[in-house]
PDB file of C-alpha atoms in Angstrom:
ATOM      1  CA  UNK A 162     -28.495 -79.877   0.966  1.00  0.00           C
ATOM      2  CA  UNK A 163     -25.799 -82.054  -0.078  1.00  0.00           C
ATOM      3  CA  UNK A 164     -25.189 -80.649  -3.171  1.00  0.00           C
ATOM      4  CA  UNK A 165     -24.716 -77.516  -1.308  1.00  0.00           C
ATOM      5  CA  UNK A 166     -22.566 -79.093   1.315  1.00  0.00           C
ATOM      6  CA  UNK A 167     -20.373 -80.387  -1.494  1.00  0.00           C
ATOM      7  CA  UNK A 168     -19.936 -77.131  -3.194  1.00  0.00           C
ATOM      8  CA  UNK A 169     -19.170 -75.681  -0.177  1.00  0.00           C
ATOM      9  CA  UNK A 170     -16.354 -78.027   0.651  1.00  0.00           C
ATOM     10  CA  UNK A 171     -14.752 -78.042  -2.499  1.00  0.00           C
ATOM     11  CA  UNK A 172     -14.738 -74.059  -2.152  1.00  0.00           C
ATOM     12  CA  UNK A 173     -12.815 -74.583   1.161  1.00  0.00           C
ATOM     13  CA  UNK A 174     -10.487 -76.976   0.118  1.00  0.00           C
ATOM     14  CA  UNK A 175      -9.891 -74.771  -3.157  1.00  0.00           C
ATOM     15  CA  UNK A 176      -9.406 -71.920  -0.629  1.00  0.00           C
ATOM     16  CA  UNK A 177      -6.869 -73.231   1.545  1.00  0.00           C
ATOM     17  CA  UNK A 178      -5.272 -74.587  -1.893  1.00  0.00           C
ATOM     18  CA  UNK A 179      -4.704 -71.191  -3.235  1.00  0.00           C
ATOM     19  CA  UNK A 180      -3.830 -70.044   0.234  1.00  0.00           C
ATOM     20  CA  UNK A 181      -1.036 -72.563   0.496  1.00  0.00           C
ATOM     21  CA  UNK A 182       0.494 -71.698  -2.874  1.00  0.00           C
ATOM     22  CA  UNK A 183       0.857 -68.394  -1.953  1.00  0.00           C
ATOM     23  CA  UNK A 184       2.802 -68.995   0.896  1.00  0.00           C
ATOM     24  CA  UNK A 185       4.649 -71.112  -1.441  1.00  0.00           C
ATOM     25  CA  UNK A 186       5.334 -68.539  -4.139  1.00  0.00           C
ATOM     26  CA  UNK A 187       5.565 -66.055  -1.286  1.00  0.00           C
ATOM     27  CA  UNK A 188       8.657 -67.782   0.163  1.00  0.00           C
ATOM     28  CA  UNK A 189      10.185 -68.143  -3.288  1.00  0.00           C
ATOM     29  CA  UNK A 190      10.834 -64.232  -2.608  1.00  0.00           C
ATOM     30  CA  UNK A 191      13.217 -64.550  -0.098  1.00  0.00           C
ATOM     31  CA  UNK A 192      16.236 -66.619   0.063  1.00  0.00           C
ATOM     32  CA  UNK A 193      16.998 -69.716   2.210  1.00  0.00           C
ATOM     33  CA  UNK A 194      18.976 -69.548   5.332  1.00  0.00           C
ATOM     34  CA  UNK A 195      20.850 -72.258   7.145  1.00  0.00           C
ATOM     35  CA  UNK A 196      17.774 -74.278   8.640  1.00  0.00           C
ATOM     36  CA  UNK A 197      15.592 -74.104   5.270  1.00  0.00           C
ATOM     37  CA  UNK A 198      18.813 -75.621   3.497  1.00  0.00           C
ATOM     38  CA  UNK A 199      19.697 -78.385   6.015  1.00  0.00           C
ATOM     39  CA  UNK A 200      15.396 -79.427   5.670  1.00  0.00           C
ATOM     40  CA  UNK A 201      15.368 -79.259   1.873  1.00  0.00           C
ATOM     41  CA  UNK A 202      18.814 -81.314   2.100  1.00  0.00           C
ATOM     42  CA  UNK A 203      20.665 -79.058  -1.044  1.00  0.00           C
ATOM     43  CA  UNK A 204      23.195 -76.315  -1.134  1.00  0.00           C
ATOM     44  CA  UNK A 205      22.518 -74.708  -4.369  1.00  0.00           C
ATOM     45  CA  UNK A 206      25.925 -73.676  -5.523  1.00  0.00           C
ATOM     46  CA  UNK A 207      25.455 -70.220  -8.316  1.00  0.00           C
ATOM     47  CA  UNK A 208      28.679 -70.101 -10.258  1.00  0.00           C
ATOM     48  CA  UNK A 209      30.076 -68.541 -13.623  1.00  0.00           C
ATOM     49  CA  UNK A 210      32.735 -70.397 -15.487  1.00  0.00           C
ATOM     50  CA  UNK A 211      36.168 -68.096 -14.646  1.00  0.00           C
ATOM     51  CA  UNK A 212      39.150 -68.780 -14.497  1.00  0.00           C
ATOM     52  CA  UNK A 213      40.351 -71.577 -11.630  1.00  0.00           C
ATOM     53  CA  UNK A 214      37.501 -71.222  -9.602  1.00  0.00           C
ATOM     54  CA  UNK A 215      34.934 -72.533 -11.947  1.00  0.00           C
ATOM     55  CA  UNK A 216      36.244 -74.321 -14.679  1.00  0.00           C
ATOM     56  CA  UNK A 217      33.410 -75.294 -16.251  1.00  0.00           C
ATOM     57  CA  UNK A 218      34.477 -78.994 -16.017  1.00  0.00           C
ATOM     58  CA  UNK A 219      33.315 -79.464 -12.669  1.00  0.00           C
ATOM     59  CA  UNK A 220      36.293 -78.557 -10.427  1.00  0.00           C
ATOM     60  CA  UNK A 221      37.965 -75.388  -9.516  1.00  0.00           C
ATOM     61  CA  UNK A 222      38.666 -73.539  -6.532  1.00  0.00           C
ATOM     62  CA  UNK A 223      35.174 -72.323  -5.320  1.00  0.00           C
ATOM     63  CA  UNK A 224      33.907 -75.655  -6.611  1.00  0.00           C
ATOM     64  CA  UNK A 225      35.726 -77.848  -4.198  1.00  0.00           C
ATOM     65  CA  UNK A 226      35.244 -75.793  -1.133  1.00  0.00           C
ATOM     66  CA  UNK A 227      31.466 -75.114  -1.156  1.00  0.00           C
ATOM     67  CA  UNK A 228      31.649 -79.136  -2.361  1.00  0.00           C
ATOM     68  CA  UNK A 229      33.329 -79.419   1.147  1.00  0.00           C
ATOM     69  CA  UNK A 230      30.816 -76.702   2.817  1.00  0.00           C
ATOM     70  CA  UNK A 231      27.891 -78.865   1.489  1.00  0.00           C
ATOM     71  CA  UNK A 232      29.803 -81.687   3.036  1.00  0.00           C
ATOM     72  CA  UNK A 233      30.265 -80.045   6.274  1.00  0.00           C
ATOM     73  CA  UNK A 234      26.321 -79.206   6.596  1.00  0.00           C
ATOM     74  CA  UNK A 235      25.177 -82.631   5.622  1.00  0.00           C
ATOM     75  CA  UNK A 236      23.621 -81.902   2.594  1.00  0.00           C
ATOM     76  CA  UNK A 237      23.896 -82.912  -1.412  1.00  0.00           C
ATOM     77  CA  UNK A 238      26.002 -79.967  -3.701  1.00  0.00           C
ATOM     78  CA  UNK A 239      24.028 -78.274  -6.439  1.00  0.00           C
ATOM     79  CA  UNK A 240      25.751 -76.091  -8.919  1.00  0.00           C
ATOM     80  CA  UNK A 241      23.574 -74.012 -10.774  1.00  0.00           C
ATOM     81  CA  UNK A 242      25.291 -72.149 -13.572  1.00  0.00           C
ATOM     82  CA  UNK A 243      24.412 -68.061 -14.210  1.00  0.00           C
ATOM     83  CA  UNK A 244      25.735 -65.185 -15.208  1.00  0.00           C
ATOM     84  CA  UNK A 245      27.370 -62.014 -14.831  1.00  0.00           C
ATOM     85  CA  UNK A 246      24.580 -60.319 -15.419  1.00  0.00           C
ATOM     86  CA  UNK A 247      21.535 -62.130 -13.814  1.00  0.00           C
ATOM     87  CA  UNK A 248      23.834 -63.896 -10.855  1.00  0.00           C
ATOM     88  CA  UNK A 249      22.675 -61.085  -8.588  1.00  0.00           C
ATOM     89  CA  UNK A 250      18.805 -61.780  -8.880  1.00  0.00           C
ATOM     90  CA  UNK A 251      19.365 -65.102  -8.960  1.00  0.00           C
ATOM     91  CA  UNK A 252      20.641 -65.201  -5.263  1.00  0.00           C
ATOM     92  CA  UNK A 253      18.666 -62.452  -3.905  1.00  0.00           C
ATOM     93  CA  UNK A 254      15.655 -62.643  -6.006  1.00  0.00           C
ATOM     94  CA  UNK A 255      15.924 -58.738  -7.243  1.00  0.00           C
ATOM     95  CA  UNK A 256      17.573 -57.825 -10.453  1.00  0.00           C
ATOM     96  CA  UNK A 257      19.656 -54.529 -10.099  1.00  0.00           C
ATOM     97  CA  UNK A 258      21.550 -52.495 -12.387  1.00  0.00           C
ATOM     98  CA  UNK A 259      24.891 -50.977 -11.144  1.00  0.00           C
ATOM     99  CA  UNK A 260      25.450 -47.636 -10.990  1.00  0.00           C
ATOM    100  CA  UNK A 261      28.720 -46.559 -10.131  1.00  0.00           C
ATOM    101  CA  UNK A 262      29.179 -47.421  -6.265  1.00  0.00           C
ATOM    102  CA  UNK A 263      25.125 -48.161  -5.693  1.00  0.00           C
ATOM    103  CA  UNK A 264      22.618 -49.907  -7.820  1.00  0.00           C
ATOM    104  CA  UNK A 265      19.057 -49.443  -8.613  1.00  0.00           C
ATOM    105  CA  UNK A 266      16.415 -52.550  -7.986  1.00  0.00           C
ATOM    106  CA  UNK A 267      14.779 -53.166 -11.772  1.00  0.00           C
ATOM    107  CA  UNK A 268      11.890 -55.788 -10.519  1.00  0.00           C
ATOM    108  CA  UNK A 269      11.643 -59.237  -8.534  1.00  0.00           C
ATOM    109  CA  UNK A 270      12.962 -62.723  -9.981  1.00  0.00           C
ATOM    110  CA  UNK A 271      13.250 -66.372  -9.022  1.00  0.00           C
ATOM    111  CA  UNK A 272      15.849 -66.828  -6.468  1.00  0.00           C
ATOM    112  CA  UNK A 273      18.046 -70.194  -8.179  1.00  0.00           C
ATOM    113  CA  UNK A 274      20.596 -70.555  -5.710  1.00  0.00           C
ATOM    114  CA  UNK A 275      22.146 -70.125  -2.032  1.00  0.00           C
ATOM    115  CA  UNK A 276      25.749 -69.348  -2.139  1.00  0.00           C
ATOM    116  CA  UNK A 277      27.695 -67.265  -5.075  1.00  0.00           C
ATOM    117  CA  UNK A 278      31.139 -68.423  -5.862  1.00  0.00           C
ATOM    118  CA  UNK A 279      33.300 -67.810  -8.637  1.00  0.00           C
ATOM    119  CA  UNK A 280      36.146 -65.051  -7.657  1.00  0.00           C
ATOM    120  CA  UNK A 281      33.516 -62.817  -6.814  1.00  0.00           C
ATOM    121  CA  UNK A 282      35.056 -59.426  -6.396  1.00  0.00           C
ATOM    122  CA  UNK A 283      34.001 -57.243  -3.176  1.00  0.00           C
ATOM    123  CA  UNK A 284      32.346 -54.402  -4.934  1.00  0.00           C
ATOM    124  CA  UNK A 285      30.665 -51.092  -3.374  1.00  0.00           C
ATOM    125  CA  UNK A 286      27.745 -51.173  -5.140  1.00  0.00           C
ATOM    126  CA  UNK A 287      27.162 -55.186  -4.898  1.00  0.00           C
ATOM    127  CA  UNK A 288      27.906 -54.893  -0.669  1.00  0.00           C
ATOM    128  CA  UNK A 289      24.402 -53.104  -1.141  1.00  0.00           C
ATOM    129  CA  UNK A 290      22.108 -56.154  -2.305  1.00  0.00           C
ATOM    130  CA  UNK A 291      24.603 -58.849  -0.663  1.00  0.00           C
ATOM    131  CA  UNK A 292      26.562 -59.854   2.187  1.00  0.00           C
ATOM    132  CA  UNK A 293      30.315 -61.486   1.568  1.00  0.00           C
ATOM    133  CA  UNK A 294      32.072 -63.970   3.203  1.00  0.00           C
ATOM    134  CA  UNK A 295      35.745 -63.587   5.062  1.00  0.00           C
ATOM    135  CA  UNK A 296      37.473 -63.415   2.023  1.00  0.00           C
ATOM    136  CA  UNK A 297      38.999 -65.698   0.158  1.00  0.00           C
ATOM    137  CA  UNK A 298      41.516 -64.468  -2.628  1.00  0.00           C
ATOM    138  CA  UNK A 299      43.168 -61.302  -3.133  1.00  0.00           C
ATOM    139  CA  UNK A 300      43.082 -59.491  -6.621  1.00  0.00           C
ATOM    140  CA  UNK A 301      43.693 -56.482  -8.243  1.00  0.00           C
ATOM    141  CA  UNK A 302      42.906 -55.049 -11.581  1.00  0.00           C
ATOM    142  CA  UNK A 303      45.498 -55.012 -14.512  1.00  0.00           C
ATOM    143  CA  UNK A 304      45.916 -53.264 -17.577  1.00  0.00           C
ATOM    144  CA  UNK A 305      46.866 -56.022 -20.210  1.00  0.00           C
ATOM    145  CA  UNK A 306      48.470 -55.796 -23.473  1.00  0.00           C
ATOM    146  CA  UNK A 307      49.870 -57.810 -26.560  1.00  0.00           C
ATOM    147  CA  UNK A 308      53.350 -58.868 -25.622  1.00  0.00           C
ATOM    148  CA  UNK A 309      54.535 -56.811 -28.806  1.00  0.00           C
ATOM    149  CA  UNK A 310      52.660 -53.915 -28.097  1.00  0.00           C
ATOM    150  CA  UNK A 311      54.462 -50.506 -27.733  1.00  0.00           C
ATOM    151  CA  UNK A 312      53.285 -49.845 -24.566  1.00  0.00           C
ATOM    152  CA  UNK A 313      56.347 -50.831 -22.075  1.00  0.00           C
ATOM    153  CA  UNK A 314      55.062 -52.011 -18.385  1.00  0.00           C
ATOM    154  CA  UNK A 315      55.500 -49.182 -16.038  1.00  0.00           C
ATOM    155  CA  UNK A 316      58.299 -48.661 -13.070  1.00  0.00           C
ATOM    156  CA  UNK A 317      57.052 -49.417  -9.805  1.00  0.00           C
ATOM    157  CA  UNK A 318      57.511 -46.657  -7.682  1.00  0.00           C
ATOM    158  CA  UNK A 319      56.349 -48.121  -4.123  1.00  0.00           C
ATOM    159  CA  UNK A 320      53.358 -45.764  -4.181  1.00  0.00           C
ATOM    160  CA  UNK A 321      50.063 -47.482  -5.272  1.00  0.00           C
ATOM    161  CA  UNK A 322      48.303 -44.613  -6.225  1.00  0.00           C
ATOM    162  CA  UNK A 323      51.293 -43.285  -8.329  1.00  0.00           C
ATOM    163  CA  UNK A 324      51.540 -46.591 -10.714  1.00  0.00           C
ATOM    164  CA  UNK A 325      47.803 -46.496 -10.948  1.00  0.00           C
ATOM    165  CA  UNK A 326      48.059 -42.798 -12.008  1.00  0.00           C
ATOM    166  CA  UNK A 327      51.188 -44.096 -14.702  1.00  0.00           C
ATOM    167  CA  UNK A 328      49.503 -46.767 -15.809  1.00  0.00           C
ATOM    168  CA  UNK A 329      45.898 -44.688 -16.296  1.00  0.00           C
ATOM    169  CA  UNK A 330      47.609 -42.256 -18.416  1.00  0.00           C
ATOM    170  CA  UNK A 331      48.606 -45.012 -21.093  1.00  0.00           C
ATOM    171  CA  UNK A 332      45.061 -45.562 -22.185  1.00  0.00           C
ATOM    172  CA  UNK A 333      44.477 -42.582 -23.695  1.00  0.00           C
ATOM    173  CA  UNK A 334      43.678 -42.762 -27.251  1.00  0.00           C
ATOM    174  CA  UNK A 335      43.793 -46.589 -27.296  1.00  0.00           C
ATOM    175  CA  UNK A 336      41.029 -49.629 -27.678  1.00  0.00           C
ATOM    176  CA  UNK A 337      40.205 -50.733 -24.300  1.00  0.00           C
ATOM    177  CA  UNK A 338      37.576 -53.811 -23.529  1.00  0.00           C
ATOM    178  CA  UNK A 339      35.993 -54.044 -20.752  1.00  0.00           C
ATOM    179  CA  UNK A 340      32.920 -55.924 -19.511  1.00  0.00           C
ATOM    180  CA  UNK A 341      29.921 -54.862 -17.764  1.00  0.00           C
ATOM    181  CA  UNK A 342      28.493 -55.867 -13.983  1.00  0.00           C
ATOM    182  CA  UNK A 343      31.858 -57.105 -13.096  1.00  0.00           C
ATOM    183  CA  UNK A 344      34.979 -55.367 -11.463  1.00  0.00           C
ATOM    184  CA  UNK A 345      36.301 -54.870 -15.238  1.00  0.00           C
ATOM    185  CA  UNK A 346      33.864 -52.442 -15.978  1.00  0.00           C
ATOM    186  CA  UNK A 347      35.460 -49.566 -17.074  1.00  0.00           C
ATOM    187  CA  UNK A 348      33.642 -47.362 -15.080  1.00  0.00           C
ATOM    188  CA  UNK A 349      34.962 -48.230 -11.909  1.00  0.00           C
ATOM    189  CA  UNK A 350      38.712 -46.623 -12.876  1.00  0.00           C
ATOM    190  CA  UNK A 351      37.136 -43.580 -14.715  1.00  0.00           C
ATOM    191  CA  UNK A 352      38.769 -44.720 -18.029  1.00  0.00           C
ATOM    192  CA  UNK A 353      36.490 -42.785 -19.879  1.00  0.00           C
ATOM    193  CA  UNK A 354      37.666 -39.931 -18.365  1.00  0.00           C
ATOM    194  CA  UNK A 355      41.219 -41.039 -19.162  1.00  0.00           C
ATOM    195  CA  UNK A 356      40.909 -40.419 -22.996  1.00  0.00           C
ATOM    196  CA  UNK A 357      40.121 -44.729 -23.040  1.00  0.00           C
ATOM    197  CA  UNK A 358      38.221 -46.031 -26.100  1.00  0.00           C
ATOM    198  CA  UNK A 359      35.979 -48.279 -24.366  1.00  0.00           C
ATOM    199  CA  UNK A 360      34.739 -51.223 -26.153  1.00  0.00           C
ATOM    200  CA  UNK A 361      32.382 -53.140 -23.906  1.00  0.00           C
ATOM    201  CA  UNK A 362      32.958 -56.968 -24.220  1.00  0.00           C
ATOM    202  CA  UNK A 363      29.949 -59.123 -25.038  1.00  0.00           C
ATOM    203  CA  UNK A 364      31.314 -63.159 -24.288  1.00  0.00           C
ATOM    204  CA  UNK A 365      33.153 -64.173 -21.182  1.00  0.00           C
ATOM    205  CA  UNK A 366      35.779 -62.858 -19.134  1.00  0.00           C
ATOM    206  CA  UNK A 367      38.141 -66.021 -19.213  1.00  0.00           C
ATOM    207  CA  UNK A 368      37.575 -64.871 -23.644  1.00  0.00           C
ATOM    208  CA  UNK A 369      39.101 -61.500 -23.067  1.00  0.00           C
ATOM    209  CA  UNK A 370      42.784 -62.213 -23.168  1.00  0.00           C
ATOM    210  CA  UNK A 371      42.440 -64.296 -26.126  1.00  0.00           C
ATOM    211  CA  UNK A 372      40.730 -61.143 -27.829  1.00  0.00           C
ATOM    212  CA  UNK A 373      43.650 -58.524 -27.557  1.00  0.00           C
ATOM    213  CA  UNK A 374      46.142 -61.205 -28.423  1.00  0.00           C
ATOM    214  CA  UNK A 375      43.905 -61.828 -31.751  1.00  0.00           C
ATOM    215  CA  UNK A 376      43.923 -57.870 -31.761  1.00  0.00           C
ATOM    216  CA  UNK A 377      40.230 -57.274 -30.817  1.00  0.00           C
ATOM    217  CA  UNK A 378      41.538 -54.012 -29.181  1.00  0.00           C
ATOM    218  CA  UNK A 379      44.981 -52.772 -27.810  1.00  0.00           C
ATOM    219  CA  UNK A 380      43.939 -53.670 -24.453  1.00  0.00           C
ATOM    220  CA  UNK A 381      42.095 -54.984 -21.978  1.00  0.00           C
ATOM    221  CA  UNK A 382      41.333 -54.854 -18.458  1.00  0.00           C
ATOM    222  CA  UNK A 383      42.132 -58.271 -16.317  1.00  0.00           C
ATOM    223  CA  UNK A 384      42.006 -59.118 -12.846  1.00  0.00           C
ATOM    224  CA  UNK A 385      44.864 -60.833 -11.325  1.00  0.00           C
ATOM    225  CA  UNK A 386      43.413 -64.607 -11.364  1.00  0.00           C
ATOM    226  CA  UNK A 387      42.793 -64.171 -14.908  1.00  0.00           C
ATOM    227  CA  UNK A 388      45.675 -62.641 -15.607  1.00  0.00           C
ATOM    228  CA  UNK A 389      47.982 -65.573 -13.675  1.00  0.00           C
ATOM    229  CA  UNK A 390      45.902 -68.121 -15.961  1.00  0.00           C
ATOM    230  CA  UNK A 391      46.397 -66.250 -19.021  1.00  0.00           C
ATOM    231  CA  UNK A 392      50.326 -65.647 -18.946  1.00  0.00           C
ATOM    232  CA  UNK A 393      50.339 -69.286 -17.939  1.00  0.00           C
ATOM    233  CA  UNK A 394      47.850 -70.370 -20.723  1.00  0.00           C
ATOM    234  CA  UNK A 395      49.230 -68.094 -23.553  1.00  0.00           C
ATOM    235  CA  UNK A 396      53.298 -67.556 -22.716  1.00  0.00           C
ATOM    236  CA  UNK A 397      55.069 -64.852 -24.047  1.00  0.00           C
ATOM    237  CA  UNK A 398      51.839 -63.152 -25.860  1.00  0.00           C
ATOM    238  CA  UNK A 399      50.678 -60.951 -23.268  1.00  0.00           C
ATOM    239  CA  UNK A 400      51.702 -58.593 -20.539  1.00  0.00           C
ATOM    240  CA  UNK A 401      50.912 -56.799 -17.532  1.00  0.00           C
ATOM    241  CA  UNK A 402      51.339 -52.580 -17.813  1.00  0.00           C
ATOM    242  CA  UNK A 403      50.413 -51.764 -14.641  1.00  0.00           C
ATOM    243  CA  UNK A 404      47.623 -51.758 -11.945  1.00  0.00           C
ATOM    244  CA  UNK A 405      44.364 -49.735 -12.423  1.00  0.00           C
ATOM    245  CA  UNK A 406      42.857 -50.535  -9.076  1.00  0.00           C
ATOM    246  CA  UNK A 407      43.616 -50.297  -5.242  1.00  0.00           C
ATOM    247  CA  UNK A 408      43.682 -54.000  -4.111  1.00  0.00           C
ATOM    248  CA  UNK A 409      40.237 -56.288  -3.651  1.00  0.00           C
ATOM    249  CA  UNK A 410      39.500 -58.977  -2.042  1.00  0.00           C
ATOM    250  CA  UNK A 411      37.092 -61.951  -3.663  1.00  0.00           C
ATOM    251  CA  UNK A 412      34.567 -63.551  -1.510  1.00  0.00           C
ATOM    252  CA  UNK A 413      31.539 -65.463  -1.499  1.00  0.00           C
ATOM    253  CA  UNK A 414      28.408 -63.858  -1.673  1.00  0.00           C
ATOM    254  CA  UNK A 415      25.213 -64.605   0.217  1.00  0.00           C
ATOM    255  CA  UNK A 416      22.087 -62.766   0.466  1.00  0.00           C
ATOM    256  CA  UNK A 417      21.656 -60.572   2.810  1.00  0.00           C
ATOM    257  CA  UNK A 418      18.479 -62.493   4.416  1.00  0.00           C
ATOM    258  CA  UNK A 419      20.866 -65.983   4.954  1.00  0.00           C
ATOM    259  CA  UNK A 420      22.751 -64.514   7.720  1.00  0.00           C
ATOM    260  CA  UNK A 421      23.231 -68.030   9.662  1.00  0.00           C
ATOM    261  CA  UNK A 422      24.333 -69.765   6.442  1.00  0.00           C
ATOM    262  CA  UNK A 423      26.853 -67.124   5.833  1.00  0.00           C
ATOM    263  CA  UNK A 424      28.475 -66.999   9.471  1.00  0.00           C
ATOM    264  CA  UNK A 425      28.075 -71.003   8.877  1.00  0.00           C
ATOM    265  CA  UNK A 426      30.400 -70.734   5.620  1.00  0.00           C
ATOM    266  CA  UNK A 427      32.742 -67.902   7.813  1.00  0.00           C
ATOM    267  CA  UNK A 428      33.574 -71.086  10.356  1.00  0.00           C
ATOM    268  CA  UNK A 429      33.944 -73.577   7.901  1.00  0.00           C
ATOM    269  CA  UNK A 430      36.563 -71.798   6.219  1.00  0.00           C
ATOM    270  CA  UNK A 431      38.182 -70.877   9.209  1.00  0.00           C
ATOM    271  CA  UNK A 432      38.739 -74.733  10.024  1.00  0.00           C
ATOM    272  CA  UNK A 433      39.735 -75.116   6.526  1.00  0.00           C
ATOM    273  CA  UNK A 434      42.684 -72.458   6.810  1.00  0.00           C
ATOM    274  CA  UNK A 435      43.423 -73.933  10.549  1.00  0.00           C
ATOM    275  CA  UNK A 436      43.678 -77.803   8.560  1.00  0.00           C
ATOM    276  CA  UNK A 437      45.475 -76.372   5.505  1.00  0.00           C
ATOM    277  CA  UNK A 438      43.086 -77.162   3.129  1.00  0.00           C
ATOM    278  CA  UNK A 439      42.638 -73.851   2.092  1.00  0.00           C
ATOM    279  CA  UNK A 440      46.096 -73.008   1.208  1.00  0.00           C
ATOM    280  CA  UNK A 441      46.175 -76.806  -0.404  1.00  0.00           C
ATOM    281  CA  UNK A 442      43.219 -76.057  -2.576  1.00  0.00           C
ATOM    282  CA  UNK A 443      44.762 -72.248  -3.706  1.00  0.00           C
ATOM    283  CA  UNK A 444      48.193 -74.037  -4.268  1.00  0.00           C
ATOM    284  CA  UNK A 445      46.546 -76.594  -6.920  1.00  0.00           C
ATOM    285  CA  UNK A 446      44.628 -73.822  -8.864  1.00  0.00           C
ATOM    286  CA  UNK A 447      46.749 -70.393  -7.921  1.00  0.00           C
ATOM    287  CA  UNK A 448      49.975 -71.119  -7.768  1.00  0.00           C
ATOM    288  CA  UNK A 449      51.906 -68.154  -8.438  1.00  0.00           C
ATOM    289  CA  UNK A 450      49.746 -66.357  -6.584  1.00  0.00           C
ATOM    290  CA  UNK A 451      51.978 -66.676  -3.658  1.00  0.00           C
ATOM    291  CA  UNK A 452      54.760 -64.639  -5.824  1.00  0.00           C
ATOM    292  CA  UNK A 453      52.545 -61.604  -5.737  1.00  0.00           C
ATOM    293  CA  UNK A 454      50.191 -61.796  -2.851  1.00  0.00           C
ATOM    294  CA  UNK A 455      52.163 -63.861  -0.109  1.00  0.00           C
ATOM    295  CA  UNK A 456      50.922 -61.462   2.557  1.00  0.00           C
ATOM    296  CA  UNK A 457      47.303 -61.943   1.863  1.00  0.00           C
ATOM    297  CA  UNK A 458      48.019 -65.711   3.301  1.00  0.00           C
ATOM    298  CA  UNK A 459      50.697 -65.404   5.650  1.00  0.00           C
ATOM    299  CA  UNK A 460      48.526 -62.788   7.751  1.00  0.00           C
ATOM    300  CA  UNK A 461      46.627 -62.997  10.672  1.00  0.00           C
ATOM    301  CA  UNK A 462      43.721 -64.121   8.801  1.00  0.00           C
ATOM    302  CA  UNK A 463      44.767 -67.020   7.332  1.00  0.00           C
TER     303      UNK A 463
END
């Protein structure tokens, strides 16, 4: 009888084991929100080295303020680096592949972090698996050349969708790079469709302007924070034809379940624009960003 007793209890226990792990395994599947973060006492920060917001040497824009958001909750910072194109299942715990505006759910993977930051550009197709912050940077996407290319930098004719239309036509015929899952994918501006010869870029975005000036291709698509760093970091070698997008806005991401930790993140940079923090923190990264964009922090929203 107490064999049987014993058999019987470690059957139990064993049960209630496997029962337990599955909740476990089971809440792995969904992301944290604002009260699972504050009890497990880390905000995982997902990042991708680019440009001034994640340098890769442990600063940068996005680094210092979800530092100071991970202050402001009472919790330890965590950055967890990813990439371009697993950052999306690693916050939401579902990899997708874009396609054009949507995206398609492939399968389910671990979730690695709580908060994406890294000039994340407000995208149609990503507003569909996440939810974005208030916004935090404006950009825009640029058509990029050699400095002694024969391409000459369009005239501005105070109509948006006229110097996207100039600068759209200049592609035709030429190497264009691009890179894929980001807002330089080519895809996004119908290049193709512009005559573009569309070279998809396999290493990093902060590697592309360093690849048409070693005359990987004729051109290449940048966004304006890159594009800032990259006149600054190579002078005189490059230059900026024209735009090939409407204006974006860059934001953090969060997914869609963390809806407290995101409104959480909304306040805390509201204080930080209301201190001057925020502008301090865009000054010392973005400088001359305020030559092209003033509006985007003078207005009511910042």
């Amino acid at each position: 009888m107490g064999a049987v007793m014993h058999q019987h209890r470690r059957f139990f226990w064993g049960l209630l084991g496997g029962v337990v792990w599955g909740w476990m395994t089971m809440g792995a599947a969904w992301a944290a929100d604002l009260s699972e973060i504050r009890a497990r006492g880390v905000l995982r920060h997902l990042g991708i080295p680019y440009a001034n917001f994640v340098t890769g040497s442990g600063d940068g824009l996005d680094v210092e303020l979800v530092k100071l958001f991970a202050q402001d909750l009472g919790v330890r910072y965590q950055y967890v680096e990813t990439s371009w194109t697993t950052v999306i299942g690693d916050l939401t715990g579902k990899k997708v592949r874009p396609r054009g505006d949507t995206m398609e759910v492939l399968e389910k993977v671990p979730i690695r972090g709580d908060i994406v930051a890294n000039g994340f550009t407000v995208l149609p197709w990503r507003q569909k698996v996440v939810d974005y912050s208030t916004p935090i940077f404006p950009t825009q996407v640029w058509l990029v050349t050699r400095a002694d290319s024969p391409l000459k930098p369009i005239t501005p004719s105070g109509e948006l969708v006229k110097d996207i239309k100039a600068a759209k036509a200049l592609v035709k015929s030429r190497t264009l790079l691009g890179k894929a899952n980001t807002c330089l994918e080519p895809s996004l501006y119908g290049l193709q469709q512009a005559g573009a010869r569309i070279a998809m870029f396999p290493d990093g975005l902060n590697d592309l302007a360093p690849a048409v000036i070693n005359g990987e291709a004729e051109m290449t698509l940048l966004d304006v924070p890159d594009a800032l760093v990259a006149l600054e970091k190579w002078p005189g070698q490059l230059k900026v034809i024209g735009p090939l997008s409407p204006w974006q806005d860059m934001a953090s991401a969060f997914a869609k379940d963390s809806v407290k930790l995101r409104e959480a993140f909304n306040q805390f940079l509201e204080r930080c624009k209301q201190d001057g923090t925020y502008v301090r923190l865009v000054k010392k990264y973005y400088p001359a960003v305020f030559d092209y964009y003033a509006k985007f922090f003078t207005g009511p929203n910042n």
